[in-house]
């Protein structure tokens, strides 16, 4: 079963990081990539996002495109990245979501992907 | 027992007794809560048609399981009617449905308990689902027991069952490394069910005995099931919880007066205490403590046991009880309610002034908790300060919604007002 792990965190935390902290964080993510690879749950899908200040929101209404400055929701914690994991069940997904470095300061929302037949 | 003339009420009773076990077995094969429940209901209807003539079978659980499974197979076959016949067989094979009749059905309820109490479900849903699937209470009964509208409960249960399926909440006993954390969650749900019955948060009745018995039954089943799993150790806290609930439940008859009013522990008629439950609770506590793995449920059970042992309220070993509360405070230092109980125990051992001194620092954290004000009122009353007592009783009145508790507080206020006039 596939799950997307959405990593949420406050953005000041990341902005205020020192170069050394930032590099350490990157190192942790590299190590995490190996962990999920070895566990056989990695799908190769996973990215880090630019800060929410770079977001743009688009709506199509009556054939017109409405474009506004983002993000879609102004919340304290913003989506900062994601992984798609292929797990046996939610317990395995929880186990590997908890190991995502961002889970230590932010949080990870796990959502099962919809299986579309055919 | 295979003789005729089974009445509908016999059949309903047998059905309810086997419900949790049969459902657990069906879910383990079908991997689908809703399908399993629907098929079990249909099997029940068949039983109502057949059993009055044939008599109740020797193993009603196995009978219901076989009939429900066959109905599930038909349903799945019909669903894939337009497709290749072999596809239906593949689905059935994948889901592990067998055609062979089951004489002895394995008890799969432990897995079901862990599914229903999975932390990915919200706590209200865990409580409702546990009562619904393991307790065999209908949606209407669960709604009534938990005092929520039936439609709300129906929605809550449907959502939870869908989430189990769609989010892949597994149906199994957790691996050893996560077991103790998950087991704590299960114990918490059972304790919530008990508390909801023992100290109903609102409504006319102070105690809803059916919920208390159900929680005790669930904990009994749980401890038996844990006992039977060779890979698992007996759990001291599961036994501690069972003991605690039995000891509390033993006092049920004396906790409410003939007019439905609340009777405090020290004023209770101790001859009404159920000695069999006390003996059972104490024996289970001994069993738990022998495992040498102390925890909050065992400490609370030990406190309850000390109350049960005291022949009169004056004989209560408050010194010991205060010490046990201190032990509880160590495991949950942030819990204001434990600190409140500790203060009350100290007041009983050393006098109201000692207790009031300990209540003082709790005023802010517990300002919305009616029992804090009730306890403060009582200690002021004992210390001979009726004005302060009156103020605190009035604060307590503002904070409770339970009518029985309200009438108790109003009674105390009337007494104090009368004495001061």
Short mmCIF file of C-alpha atoms in Angstrom, two decimals:
data_model
loop_
_atom_site.label_atom_id
_atom_site.label_comp_id
_atom_site.label_asym_id
_atom_site.label_seq_id
_atom_site.Cartn_x
_atom_site.Cartn_y
_atom_site.Cartn_z
CA UNK A 1 0.00 0.00 0.00
CA UNK A 2 1.36 3.42 -0.89
CA UNK A 3 1.40 6.29 1.57
CA UNK A 4 2.46 9.88 1.11
CA UNK A 5 4.28 11.36 4.09
CA UNK A 6 3.75 15.13 4.13
CA UNK A 7 6.36 16.93 6.20
CA UNK A 8 5.10 20.05 7.98
CA UNK A 9 7.22 22.49 9.94
CA UNK A 10 7.47 26.13 10.94
CA UNK A 11 9.53 27.96 8.34
CA UNK A 12 11.38 30.30 10.70
CA UNK A 13 13.12 27.26 12.13
CA UNK A 14 14.59 26.46 8.76
CA UNK A 15 15.31 30.10 7.82
CA UNK A 16 17.17 30.70 11.05
CA UNK A 17 19.32 27.61 10.70
CA UNK A 18 23.06 28.06 10.69
CA UNK A 19 24.97 26.69 7.73
CA UNK A 20 26.34 23.88 9.90
CA UNK A 21 22.86 22.92 11.13
CA UNK A 22 21.55 23.01 7.58
CA UNK A 23 24.30 20.71 6.37
CA UNK A 24 23.70 18.36 9.27
CA UNK A 25 19.99 18.24 8.35
CA UNK A 26 20.82 17.44 4.73
CA UNK A 27 23.11 14.68 5.98
CA UNK A 28 20.27 13.23 8.03
CA UNK A 29 17.97 13.22 5.02
CA UNK A 30 20.64 11.44 2.96
CA UNK A 31 20.93 8.79 5.67
CA UNK A 32 17.14 8.49 5.81
CA UNK A 33 17.06 7.85 2.06
CA UNK A 34 19.35 4.88 2.61
CA UNK A 35 17.27 3.56 5.47
CA UNK A 36 14.07 3.44 3.40
CA UNK A 37 15.97 2.03 0.44
CA UNK A 38 17.32 -0.83 2.55
CA UNK A 39 13.93 -1.46 4.16
CA UNK A 40 12.39 -1.82 0.71
CA UNK A 41 9.76 0.87 1.30
CA UNK A 42 11.28 3.59 -0.91
CA UNK A 43 9.56 4.44 -4.20
CA UNK A 44 12.12 6.97 -5.34
CA UNK A 45 9.44 9.64 -4.95
CA UNK A 46 10.23 12.36 -2.47
CA UNK A 47 11.21 16.01 -2.67
CA UNK A 48 11.97 19.05 -0.54
CA UNK A 49 9.97 22.19 -1.36
CA UNK A 50 11.02 25.85 -1.58
CA UNK A 51 9.53 28.00 1.23
CA UNK A 52 5.79 28.79 1.13
CA UNK A 53 6.59 32.44 0.25
CA UNK A 54 7.37 31.16 -3.26
CA UNK A 55 3.92 29.54 -3.62
CA UNK A 56 1.35 30.56 -6.22
CA UNK A 57 -2.32 29.56 -6.17
CA UNK A 58 -4.20 28.95 -9.42
CA UNK A 59 -7.96 28.48 -9.97
CA UNK A 60 -9.84 27.87 -13.22
CA UNK A 61 -13.31 29.40 -13.33
CA UNK A 62 -15.46 29.69 -16.45
CA UNK A 63 -12.47 29.16 -18.65
CA UNK A 64 -10.50 31.88 -16.91
CA UNK A 65 -7.37 31.37 -14.91
CA UNK A 66 -7.20 33.18 -11.59
CA UNK A 67 -3.73 33.48 -10.19
CA UNK A 68 -2.93 34.72 -6.70
CA UNK A 69 -0.01 34.79 -4.34
CA UNK A 70 0.15 31.65 -2.17
CA UNK A 71 0.27 29.64 -0.08
CA UNK A 72 -3.23 28.18 -0.16
CA UNK A 73 -3.52 28.16 3.63
CA UNK A 74 -1.66 30.59 5.90
CA UNK A 75 -0.83 28.24 8.72
CA UNK A 76 2.00 28.35 11.19
CA UNK A 77 3.31 25.06 9.94
CA UNK A 78 3.75 24.70 6.21
CA UNK A 79 4.30 21.77 3.88
CA UNK A 80 8.05 21.53 3.37
CA UNK A 81 8.51 18.24 1.58
CA UNK A 82 7.20 14.74 1.06
CA UNK A 83 8.03 11.09 0.55
CA UNK A 84 5.92 8.39 -1.03
CA UNK A 85 6.54 5.08 0.71
CA UNK A 86 5.32 1.65 -0.27
CA UNK A 87 4.45 -0.14 2.98
CA UNK A 88 2.69 -3.25 4.17
CA UNK A 89 0.28 -1.35 6.37
CA UNK A 90 -0.07 1.84 8.40
CA UNK A 91 2.13 0.49 11.20
CA UNK A 92 5.08 0.21 8.84
CA UNK A 93 4.27 3.65 7.40
CA UNK A 94 4.19 5.12 10.93
CA UNK A 95 7.51 3.47 11.73
CA UNK A 96 9.29 5.04 8.73
CA UNK A 97 7.46 8.38 8.94
CA UNK A 98 8.74 8.71 12.49
CA UNK A 99 12.30 8.36 11.20
CA UNK A 100 12.00 11.32 8.81
CA UNK A 101 14.37 13.98 10.24
CA UNK A 102 11.60 16.64 10.03
CA UNK A 103 9.41 14.61 12.41
CA UNK A 104 11.79 15.61 15.25
CA UNK A 105 10.91 19.32 15.07
CA UNK A 106 7.79 19.43 12.89
CA UNK A 107 5.27 16.72 12.12
CA UNK A 108 4.48 14.25 9.38
CA UNK A 109 0.99 13.63 8.06
CA UNK A 110 0.51 10.17 6.56
CA UNK A 111 -2.14 9.75 3.89
CA UNK A 112 -2.83 6.55 1.99
CA UNK A 113 -2.83 7.01 -1.77
CA UNK A 114 -6.05 6.15 -3.52
CA UNK A 115 -5.79 2.97 -5.54
CA UNK A 116 -7.45 3.52 -8.86
CA UNK A 117 -8.30 0.23 -10.55
CA UNK A 118 -7.49 -0.40 -14.20
CA UNK B 1 -27.91 -28.68 23.80
CA UNK B 2 -29.12 -29.74 20.37
CA UNK B 3 -32.79 -29.99 21.24
CA UNK B 4 -35.70 -28.07 19.87
CA UNK B 5 -37.84 -25.23 21.22
CA UNK B 6 -35.22 -22.46 21.31
CA UNK B 7 -37.03 -19.17 21.84
CA UNK B 8 -36.09 -15.93 20.12
CA UNK B 9 -34.70 -14.57 23.37
CA UNK B 10 -32.50 -17.68 23.83
CA UNK B 11 -31.19 -17.17 20.32
CA UNK B 12 -30.56 -13.47 20.84
CA UNK B 13 -28.67 -14.22 24.04
CA UNK B 14 -26.49 -16.88 22.40
CA UNK B 15 -25.86 -14.51 19.50
CA UNK B 16 -24.75 -11.70 21.78
CA UNK B 17 -22.47 -14.01 23.74
CA UNK B 18 -20.69 -15.23 20.61
CA UNK B 19 -20.76 -11.90 18.77
CA UNK B 20 -17.25 -10.55 19.47
CA UNK B 21 -15.58 -13.86 18.89
CA UNK B 22 -17.39 -14.66 15.64
CA UNK B 23 -16.91 -11.13 14.32
CA UNK B 24 -13.18 -11.20 15.08
CA UNK B 25 -12.88 -14.45 13.20
CA UNK B 26 -14.83 -13.16 10.21
CA UNK B 27 -12.80 -9.95 10.03
CA UNK B 28 -9.59 -11.93 10.14
CA UNK B 29 -10.69 -13.79 7.01
CA UNK B 30 -12.56 -11.10 5.14
CA UNK B 31 -10.37 -8.12 6.12
CA UNK B 32 -13.46 -5.96 5.91
CA UNK B 33 -15.34 -4.75 8.99
CA UNK B 34 -18.52 -3.74 7.23
CA UNK B 35 -18.81 -6.90 5.15
CA UNK B 36 -18.14 -9.04 8.24
CA UNK B 37 -20.79 -7.22 10.27
CA UNK B 38 -23.40 -7.39 7.51
CA UNK B 39 -22.85 -11.09 6.99
CA UNK B 40 -23.01 -11.80 10.71
CA UNK B 41 -26.34 -9.97 10.91
CA UNK B 42 -27.61 -12.09 8.02
CA UNK B 43 -26.40 -15.23 9.75
CA UNK B 44 -28.33 -14.10 12.83
CA UNK B 45 -31.50 -13.76 10.75
CA UNK B 46 -30.94 -17.29 9.42
CA UNK B 47 -30.45 -18.52 12.99
CA UNK B 48 -33.76 -16.93 13.99
CA UNK B 49 -35.42 -18.87 11.16
CA UNK B 50 -33.74 -22.22 11.73
CA UNK B 51 -32.94 -22.59 15.41
CA UNK B 52 -36.50 -22.54 16.79
CA UNK B 53 -37.03 -25.88 14.99
CA UNK B 54 -33.55 -27.41 14.90
CA UNK B 55 -32.52 -26.25 18.35
CA UNK B 56 -29.38 -24.29 19.18
CA UNK B 57 -26.36 -26.08 17.68
CA UNK B 58 -23.61 -27.46 19.91
CA UNK B 59 -21.19 -24.83 18.81
CA UNK B 60 -23.27 -21.76 17.92
CA UNK B 61 -20.15 -19.66 17.30
CA UNK B 62 -18.86 -22.12 14.69
CA UNK B 63 -22.32 -22.36 13.11
CA UNK B 64 -22.64 -18.58 12.84
CA UNK B 65 -19.11 -18.28 11.47
CA UNK B 66 -19.68 -20.88 8.77
CA UNK B 67 -23.03 -19.43 7.69
CA UNK B 68 -21.69 -15.87 7.66
CA UNK B 69 -18.61 -16.93 5.68
CA UNK B 70 -20.70 -18.73 3.09
CA UNK B 71 -22.87 -15.66 2.75
CA UNK B 72 -19.75 -13.56 2.27
CA UNK B 73 -18.56 -15.90 -0.47
CA UNK B 74 -21.94 -15.61 -2.23
CA UNK B 75 -21.84 -11.86 -1.91
CA UNK B 76 -18.32 -11.60 -3.33
CA UNK B 77 -19.19 -14.03 -6.16
CA UNK B 78 -22.30 -12.05 -7.06
CA UNK B 79 -20.30 -8.85 -7.01
CA UNK B 80 -17.98 -10.18 -9.70
CA UNK B 81 -20.79 -11.92 -11.59
CA UNK B 82 -20.05 -10.21 -14.88
CA UNK B 83 -16.41 -10.90 -14.72
CA UNK B 84 -14.41 -14.04 -15.13
CA UNK B 85 -15.45 -16.68 -12.61
CA UNK B 86 -11.83 -17.32 -11.78
CA UNK B 87 -11.42 -13.74 -10.68
CA UNK B 88 -13.95 -14.25 -7.89
CA UNK B 89 -12.00 -17.28 -6.78
CA UNK B 90 -8.79 -15.29 -6.75
CA UNK B 91 -10.39 -12.62 -4.55
CA UNK B 92 -11.64 -15.28 -2.18
CA UNK B 93 -8.34 -17.04 -2.12
CA UNK B 94 -6.51 -13.79 -1.49
CA UNK B 95 -8.81 -13.02 1.39
CA UNK B 96 -8.36 -16.51 2.77
CA UNK B 97 -12.00 -17.53 2.77
CA UNK B 98 -12.36 -21.27 2.98
CA UNK B 99 -15.41 -23.32 2.30
CA UNK B 100 -14.67 -25.90 4.98
CA UNK B 101 -16.98 -25.76 8.00
CA UNK B 102 -15.28 -24.70 11.19
CA UNK B 103 -15.91 -26.91 14.18
CA UNK B 104 -13.59 -24.96 16.42
CA UNK B 105 -13.07 -21.35 15.53
CA UNK B 106 -9.83 -19.78 16.75
CA UNK B 107 -10.21 -16.81 19.05
CA UNK B 108 -9.01 -13.77 17.11
CA UNK B 109 -10.34 -11.13 19.48
CA UNK B 110 -6.92 -9.96 20.67
CA UNK B 111 -6.11 -8.77 17.14
CA UNK B 112 -9.47 -7.05 16.93
CA UNK B 113 -8.84 -5.22 20.22
CA UNK B 114 -5.58 -3.84 18.85
CA UNK B 115 -7.25 -2.78 15.61
CA UNK B 116 -10.10 -1.00 17.41
CA UNK B 117 -7.69 0.77 19.77
CA UNK B 118 -5.20 1.78 17.08
CA UNK B 119 -3.72 5.23 17.82
CA UNK B 120 -4.40 6.33 14.23
CA UNK B 121 -8.11 6.41 15.18
CA UNK B 122 -9.34 9.19 17.39
CA UNK B 123 -10.09 8.26 20.98
CA UNK B 124 -13.88 8.65 20.72
CA UNK B 125 -13.87 6.35 17.72
CA UNK B 126 -11.69 3.83 19.58
CA UNK B 127 -14.13 3.73 22.48
CA UNK B 128 -17.19 3.45 20.22
CA UNK B 129 -15.63 0.84 17.99
CA UNK B 130 -14.49 -1.31 20.91
CA UNK B 131 -18.00 -1.33 22.40
CA UNK B 132 -19.56 -1.94 19.00
CA UNK B 133 -17.36 -4.75 17.71
CA UNK B 134 -16.01 -6.48 20.81
CA UNK B 135 -18.91 -5.71 23.10
CA UNK B 136 -21.49 -6.44 20.44
CA UNK B 137 -23.48 -3.33 21.37
CA UNK B 138 -25.58 -1.98 18.50
CA UNK B 139 -24.91 1.53 17.22
CA UNK B 140 -28.01 2.72 19.09
CA UNK B 141 -26.80 1.10 22.32
CA UNK B 142 -23.30 2.59 22.00
CA UNK B 143 -24.83 6.01 21.32
CA UNK B 144 -27.08 5.70 24.34
CA UNK B 145 -24.25 4.50 26.57
CA UNK B 146 -21.97 7.36 25.56
CA UNK B 147 -24.77 9.93 25.47
CA UNK B 148 -24.30 11.05 21.88
CA UNK B 149 -26.99 11.20 19.20
CA UNK B 150 -27.40 7.97 17.26
CA UNK B 151 -26.61 9.62 13.92
CA UNK B 152 -23.36 11.03 15.33
CA UNK B 153 -22.33 7.63 16.59
CA UNK B 154 -23.32 5.91 13.34
CA UNK B 155 -21.19 8.39 11.40
CA UNK B 156 -18.27 8.02 13.80
CA UNK B 157 -18.32 4.23 13.49
CA UNK B 158 -18.66 4.23 9.71
CA UNK B 159 -15.75 6.66 9.37
CA UNK B 160 -13.56 4.64 11.69
CA UNK B 161 -14.31 1.38 9.85
CA UNK B 162 -13.57 3.01 6.51
CA UNK B 163 -10.32 4.43 7.82
CA UNK B 164 -9.27 0.99 9.02
CA UNK B 165 -9.76 -0.31 5.49
CA UNK B 166 -8.51 2.65 3.48
CA UNK B 167 -5.54 3.63 5.61
CA UNK B 168 -4.40 0.04 6.04
CA UNK B 169 -4.76 -0.21 9.82
CA UNK B 170 -3.58 -3.77 10.37
CA UNK B 171 -5.36 -6.60 12.06
CA UNK B 172 -2.77 -8.22 14.25
CA UNK B 173 -1.12 -8.24 17.64
CA UNK B 174 1.69 -5.63 17.51
CA UNK B 175 5.31 -6.75 17.44
CA UNK B 176 7.06 -7.06 20.79
CA UNK B 177 8.92 -3.75 20.52
CA UNK B 178 5.73 -1.74 20.14
CA UNK B 179 3.50 -3.95 22.27
CA UNK B 180 3.75 -2.21 25.61
CA UNK B 181 2.90 1.22 24.18
CA UNK B 182 -0.01 -0.17 22.21
CA UNK B 183 -1.25 -2.18 25.17
CA UNK B 184 -1.33 1.01 27.23
CA UNK B 185 -3.64 2.49 24.61
CA UNK B 186 -5.96 -0.51 24.88
CA UNK B 187 -6.03 -0.28 28.68
CA UNK B 188 -6.78 3.43 28.44
CA UNK B 189 -9.81 2.77 26.20
CA UNK B 190 -11.15 0.11 28.58
CA UNK B 191 -10.63 2.44 31.55
CA UNK B 192 -12.47 5.25 29.73
CA UNK B 193 -15.41 2.91 29.13
CA UNK B 194 -15.42 2.00 32.82
CA UNK B 195 -15.20 5.61 33.96
CA UNK B 196 -17.96 6.67 31.63
CA UNK B 197 -20.11 4.07 33.38
CA UNK B 198 -18.85 4.70 36.90
CA UNK B 199 -19.02 8.44 36.94
CA UNK B 200 -21.36 9.46 34.18
CA UNK B 201 -20.36 12.95 33.09
CA UNK B 202 -23.93 14.07 32.57
CA UNK B 203 -27.46 12.79 32.77
CA UNK B 204 -29.74 11.62 35.52
CA UNK B 205 -27.95 8.47 36.58
CA UNK B 206 -24.65 8.65 38.35
CA UNK B 207 -23.66 5.13 37.43
CA UNK B 208 -24.38 3.22 34.27
CA UNK B 209 -23.75 -0.31 35.42
CA UNK B 210 -23.90 -1.79 31.93
CA UNK B 211 -20.78 0.12 30.84
CA UNK B 212 -18.91 -0.87 34.01
CA UNK B 213 -19.70 -4.55 33.46
CA UNK B 214 -18.74 -4.28 29.82
CA UNK B 215 -15.35 -2.74 30.70
CA UNK B 216 -14.73 -5.47 33.26
CA UNK B 217 -15.70 -8.13 30.74
CA UNK B 218 -13.34 -6.62 28.13
CA UNK B 219 -10.44 -6.50 30.60
CA UNK B 220 -11.14 -10.09 31.64
CA UNK B 221 -11.10 -11.24 28.02
CA UNK B 222 -7.92 -9.22 27.40
CA UNK B 223 -6.01 -10.70 30.34
CA UNK B 224 -7.08 -14.23 29.33
CA UNK B 225 -6.03 -13.66 25.74
CA UNK B 226 -2.66 -12.22 26.76
CA UNK B 227 -2.21 -15.21 29.03
CA UNK B 228 -2.80 -17.61 26.18
CA UNK B 229 -0.30 -16.03 23.76
CA UNK B 230 2.90 -17.98 24.31
CA UNK B 231 5.02 -15.13 22.96
CA UNK B 232 3.62 -12.58 25.41
CA UNK B 233 4.32 -12.10 29.08
CA UNK B 234 1.42 -11.60 31.43
CA UNK B 235 0.93 -7.88 31.77
CA UNK B 236 0.95 -6.51 35.31
CA UNK B 237 -0.89 -3.34 34.35
CA UNK B 238 -3.66 -5.19 32.49
CA UNK B 239 -4.24 -7.20 35.67
CA UNK B 240 -3.93 -3.99 37.71
CA UNK B 241 -6.67 -2.36 35.66
CA UNK B 242 -8.97 -5.36 35.99
CA UNK B 243 -8.40 -5.38 39.75
CA UNK B 244 -9.01 -1.64 40.00
CA UNK B 245 -12.31 -1.86 38.14
CA UNK B 246 -13.54 -4.82 40.21
CA UNK B 247 -12.71 -3.04 43.46
CA UNK B 248 -14.46 0.15 42.37
CA UNK B 249 -17.41 -1.75 41.01
CA UNK B 250 -17.79 -3.60 44.32
CA UNK B 251 -18.92 -0.33 45.90
CA UNK B 252 -21.53 0.46 43.29
CA UNK B 253 -24.60 -0.43 45.37
CA UNK B 254 -23.57 1.89 48.18
CA UNK B 255 -22.51 4.85 46.03
CA UNK B 256 -26.02 5.96 45.20
CA UNK B 257 -28.69 6.39 47.88
CA UNK B 258 -32.22 4.99 47.56
CA UNK B 259 -33.34 8.37 46.20
CA UNK B 260 -30.58 8.31 43.55
CA UNK B 261 -28.37 10.74 45.48
CA UNK B 262 -24.57 10.55 45.68
CA UNK B 263 -23.13 8.94 48.81
CA UNK B 264 -19.50 9.75 49.62
CA UNK B 265 -17.09 6.96 50.44
CA UNK B 266 -16.95 7.71 54.15
CA UNK B 267 -20.73 7.71 54.46
CA UNK B 268 -21.31 4.57 52.44
CA UNK B 269 -22.99 1.54 53.97
CA UNK B 270 -20.08 -0.88 53.79
CA UNK B 271 -22.28 -3.92 54.29
CA UNK B 272 -23.56 -3.27 50.75
CA UNK B 273 -20.08 -3.72 49.27
CA UNK B 274 -19.85 -6.76 47.05
CA UNK B 275 -17.42 -9.03 48.93
CA UNK B 276 -17.04 -11.46 46.02
CA UNK B 277 -15.86 -8.66 43.73
CA UNK B 278 -13.53 -7.36 46.45
CA UNK B 279 -12.05 -10.84 46.91
CA UNK B 280 -11.64 -11.26 43.15
CA UNK B 281 -10.11 -7.79 42.76
CA UNK B 282 -7.68 -8.31 45.63
CA UNK B 283 -6.58 -11.73 44.32
CA UNK B 284 -5.92 -10.26 40.87
CA UNK B 285 -3.96 -7.40 42.41
CA UNK B 286 -1.76 -9.91 44.27
CA UNK B 287 -1.21 -11.72 40.98
CA UNK B 288 -0.26 -8.42 39.29
CA UNK B 289 2.11 -7.33 42.05
CA UNK B 290 3.86 -10.70 42.00
CA UNK B 291 5.04 -9.81 38.49
CA UNK B 292 7.07 -6.97 40.01
CA UNK B 293 6.27 -4.43 37.33
CA UNK B 294 4.56 -1.61 39.14
CA UNK B 295 2.42 0.94 37.35
CA UNK B 296 -0.38 3.47 37.86
CA UNK B 297 -3.30 1.04 37.52
CA UNK B 298 -1.82 -1.26 40.16
CA UNK B 299 -1.22 1.65 42.54
CA UNK B 300 -4.80 2.85 42.11
CA UNK B 301 -6.04 -0.71 42.68
CA UNK B 302 -3.94 -0.87 45.86
CA UNK B 303 -5.59 2.35 47.07
CA UNK B 304 -9.00 0.94 46.31
CA UNK B 305 -8.09 -2.28 48.12
CA UNK B 306 -7.14 -0.31 51.26
CA UNK B 307 -10.59 1.31 51.23
CA UNK B 308 -12.20 -2.09 50.73
CA UNK B 309 -10.29 -3.56 53.68
CA UNK B 310 -11.39 -0.87 56.14
CA UNK B 311 -14.37 -2.09 58.20
CA UNK B 312 -15.46 1.47 58.88
CA UNK B 313 -14.45 4.78 57.30
CA UNK B 314 -12.51 5.60 60.48
CA UNK B 315 -10.42 2.44 60.05
CA UNK B 316 -9.08 3.60 56.69
CA UNK B 317 -5.29 3.60 56.48
CA UNK B 318 -5.00 7.13 55.10
CA UNK B 319 -1.28 7.29 55.80
CA UNK B 320 -0.70 4.40 53.45
CA UNK B 321 -3.12 5.82 50.88
CA UNK B 322 -1.32 9.18 50.92
CA UNK B 323 1.94 7.34 50.27
CA UNK B 324 0.44 5.46 47.33
CA UNK B 325 -0.79 8.74 45.83
CA UNK B 326 2.73 10.03 46.17
CA UNK B 327 3.87 7.06 44.12
CA UNK B 328 1.27 7.91 41.47
CA UNK B 329 2.47 11.52 41.40
CA UNK B 330 5.93 10.27 40.52
CA UNK B 331 4.63 8.48 37.43
CA UNK B 332 2.42 11.40 36.38
CA UNK B 333 3.87 14.59 37.87
CA UNK B 334 1.69 16.84 35.68
CA UNK B 335 -1.62 15.26 36.67
CA UNK B 336 -3.48 17.73 38.91
CA UNK B 337 -6.23 15.28 39.76
CA UNK B 338 -3.75 12.88 41.36
CA UNK B 339 -2.33 15.79 43.36
CA UNK B 340 -5.85 16.66 44.46
CA UNK B 341 -6.45 13.10 45.66
CA UNK B 342 -3.12 13.14 47.44
CA UNK B 343 -4.10 16.37 49.22
CA UNK B 344 -7.40 14.82 50.32
CA UNK B 345 -5.64 11.70 51.63
CA UNK B 346 -3.15 13.85 53.56
CA UNK B 347 -6.07 15.84 55.00
CA UNK B 348 -7.65 12.62 56.20
CA UNK B 349 -4.38 11.42 57.75
CA UNK B 350 -3.14 14.69 59.24
CA UNK B 351 -6.14 17.01 59.38
CA UNK B 352 -7.89 19.49 57.03
CA UNK B 353 -5.25 22.20 57.38
CA UNK B 354 -2.49 19.98 55.99
CA UNK B 355 -4.78 19.14 53.08
CA UNK B 356 -5.76 22.76 52.39
CA UNK B 357 -2.08 23.73 52.25
CA UNK B 358 -1.58 21.16 49.48
CA UNK B 359 -4.69 22.30 47.60
CA UNK B 360 -3.53 25.91 47.47
CA UNK B 361 -0.97 25.50 44.64
CA UNK B 362 -3.50 23.51 42.54
CA UNK B 363 -6.07 26.33 42.41
CA UNK B 364 -5.04 27.53 38.98
CA UNK B 365 -4.64 24.20 37.17
CA UNK B 366 -7.86 22.78 38.56
CA UNK B 367 -10.01 25.91 38.57
CA UNK B 368 -12.46 24.35 36.09
CA UNK B 369 -12.66 20.99 37.81
CA UNK B 370 -15.70 20.68 40.05
CA UNK B 371 -14.15 18.07 42.36
CA UNK B 372 -11.37 20.50 43.27
CA UNK B 373 -13.91 23.00 44.57
CA UNK B 374 -15.96 20.25 46.21
CA UNK B 375 -12.84 18.97 48.02
CA UNK B 376 -11.81 22.47 49.02
CA UNK B 377 -15.32 23.10 50.35
CA UNK B 378 -15.29 19.89 52.32
CA UNK B 379 -11.91 20.62 53.94
CA UNK B 380 -13.01 24.14 54.85
CA UNK B 381 -16.18 22.71 56.36
CA UNK B 382 -14.14 20.25 58.42
CA UNK B 383 -11.73 23.00 59.47
CA UNK B 384 -14.70 25.00 60.79
CA UNK B 385 -14.74 27.74 58.13
CA UNK B 386 -18.30 27.67 56.80
CA UNK B 387 -18.03 30.90 54.74
CA UNK B 388 -15.08 29.61 52.73
CA UNK B 389 -16.80 26.25 52.42
CA UNK B 390 -19.95 27.87 51.07
CA UNK B 391 -18.04 29.83 48.42
CA UNK B 392 -16.26 26.70 47.24
CA UNK B 393 -19.50 24.67 47.13
CA UNK B 394 -21.04 27.37 44.99
CA UNK B 395 -18.07 27.28 42.62
CA UNK B 396 -18.49 23.50 42.38
CA UNK B 397 -22.20 23.85 41.56
CA UNK B 398 -21.33 26.08 38.61
CA UNK B 399 -19.08 23.39 37.17
CA UNK B 400 -21.06 20.17 37.29
CA UNK B 401 -23.72 18.96 34.87
CA UNK B 402 -24.53 15.71 36.56
CA UNK B 403 -27.86 16.10 38.31
CA UNK B 404 -27.02 13.66 41.09
CA UNK B 405 -23.82 15.53 41.91
CA UNK B 406 -25.68 18.82 41.77
CA UNK B 407 -28.27 17.75 44.27
CA UNK B 408 -25.51 16.52 46.61
CA UNK B 409 -23.74 19.90 46.47
CA UNK B 410 -26.97 21.79 46.97
CA UNK B 411 -27.72 19.63 50.00
CA UNK B 412 -24.37 20.62 51.54
CA UNK B 413 -25.04 24.29 50.80
CA UNK B 414 -28.45 24.06 52.47
CA UNK B 415 -26.89 22.45 55.57
CA UNK B 416 -24.27 25.19 55.87
CA UNK B 417 -26.75 28.00 55.32
CA UNK B 418 -29.07 26.51 57.94
CA UNK B 419 -26.25 26.18 60.48
CA UNK B 420 -25.14 29.79 60.02
CA UNK B 421 -28.68 31.18 60.47
#
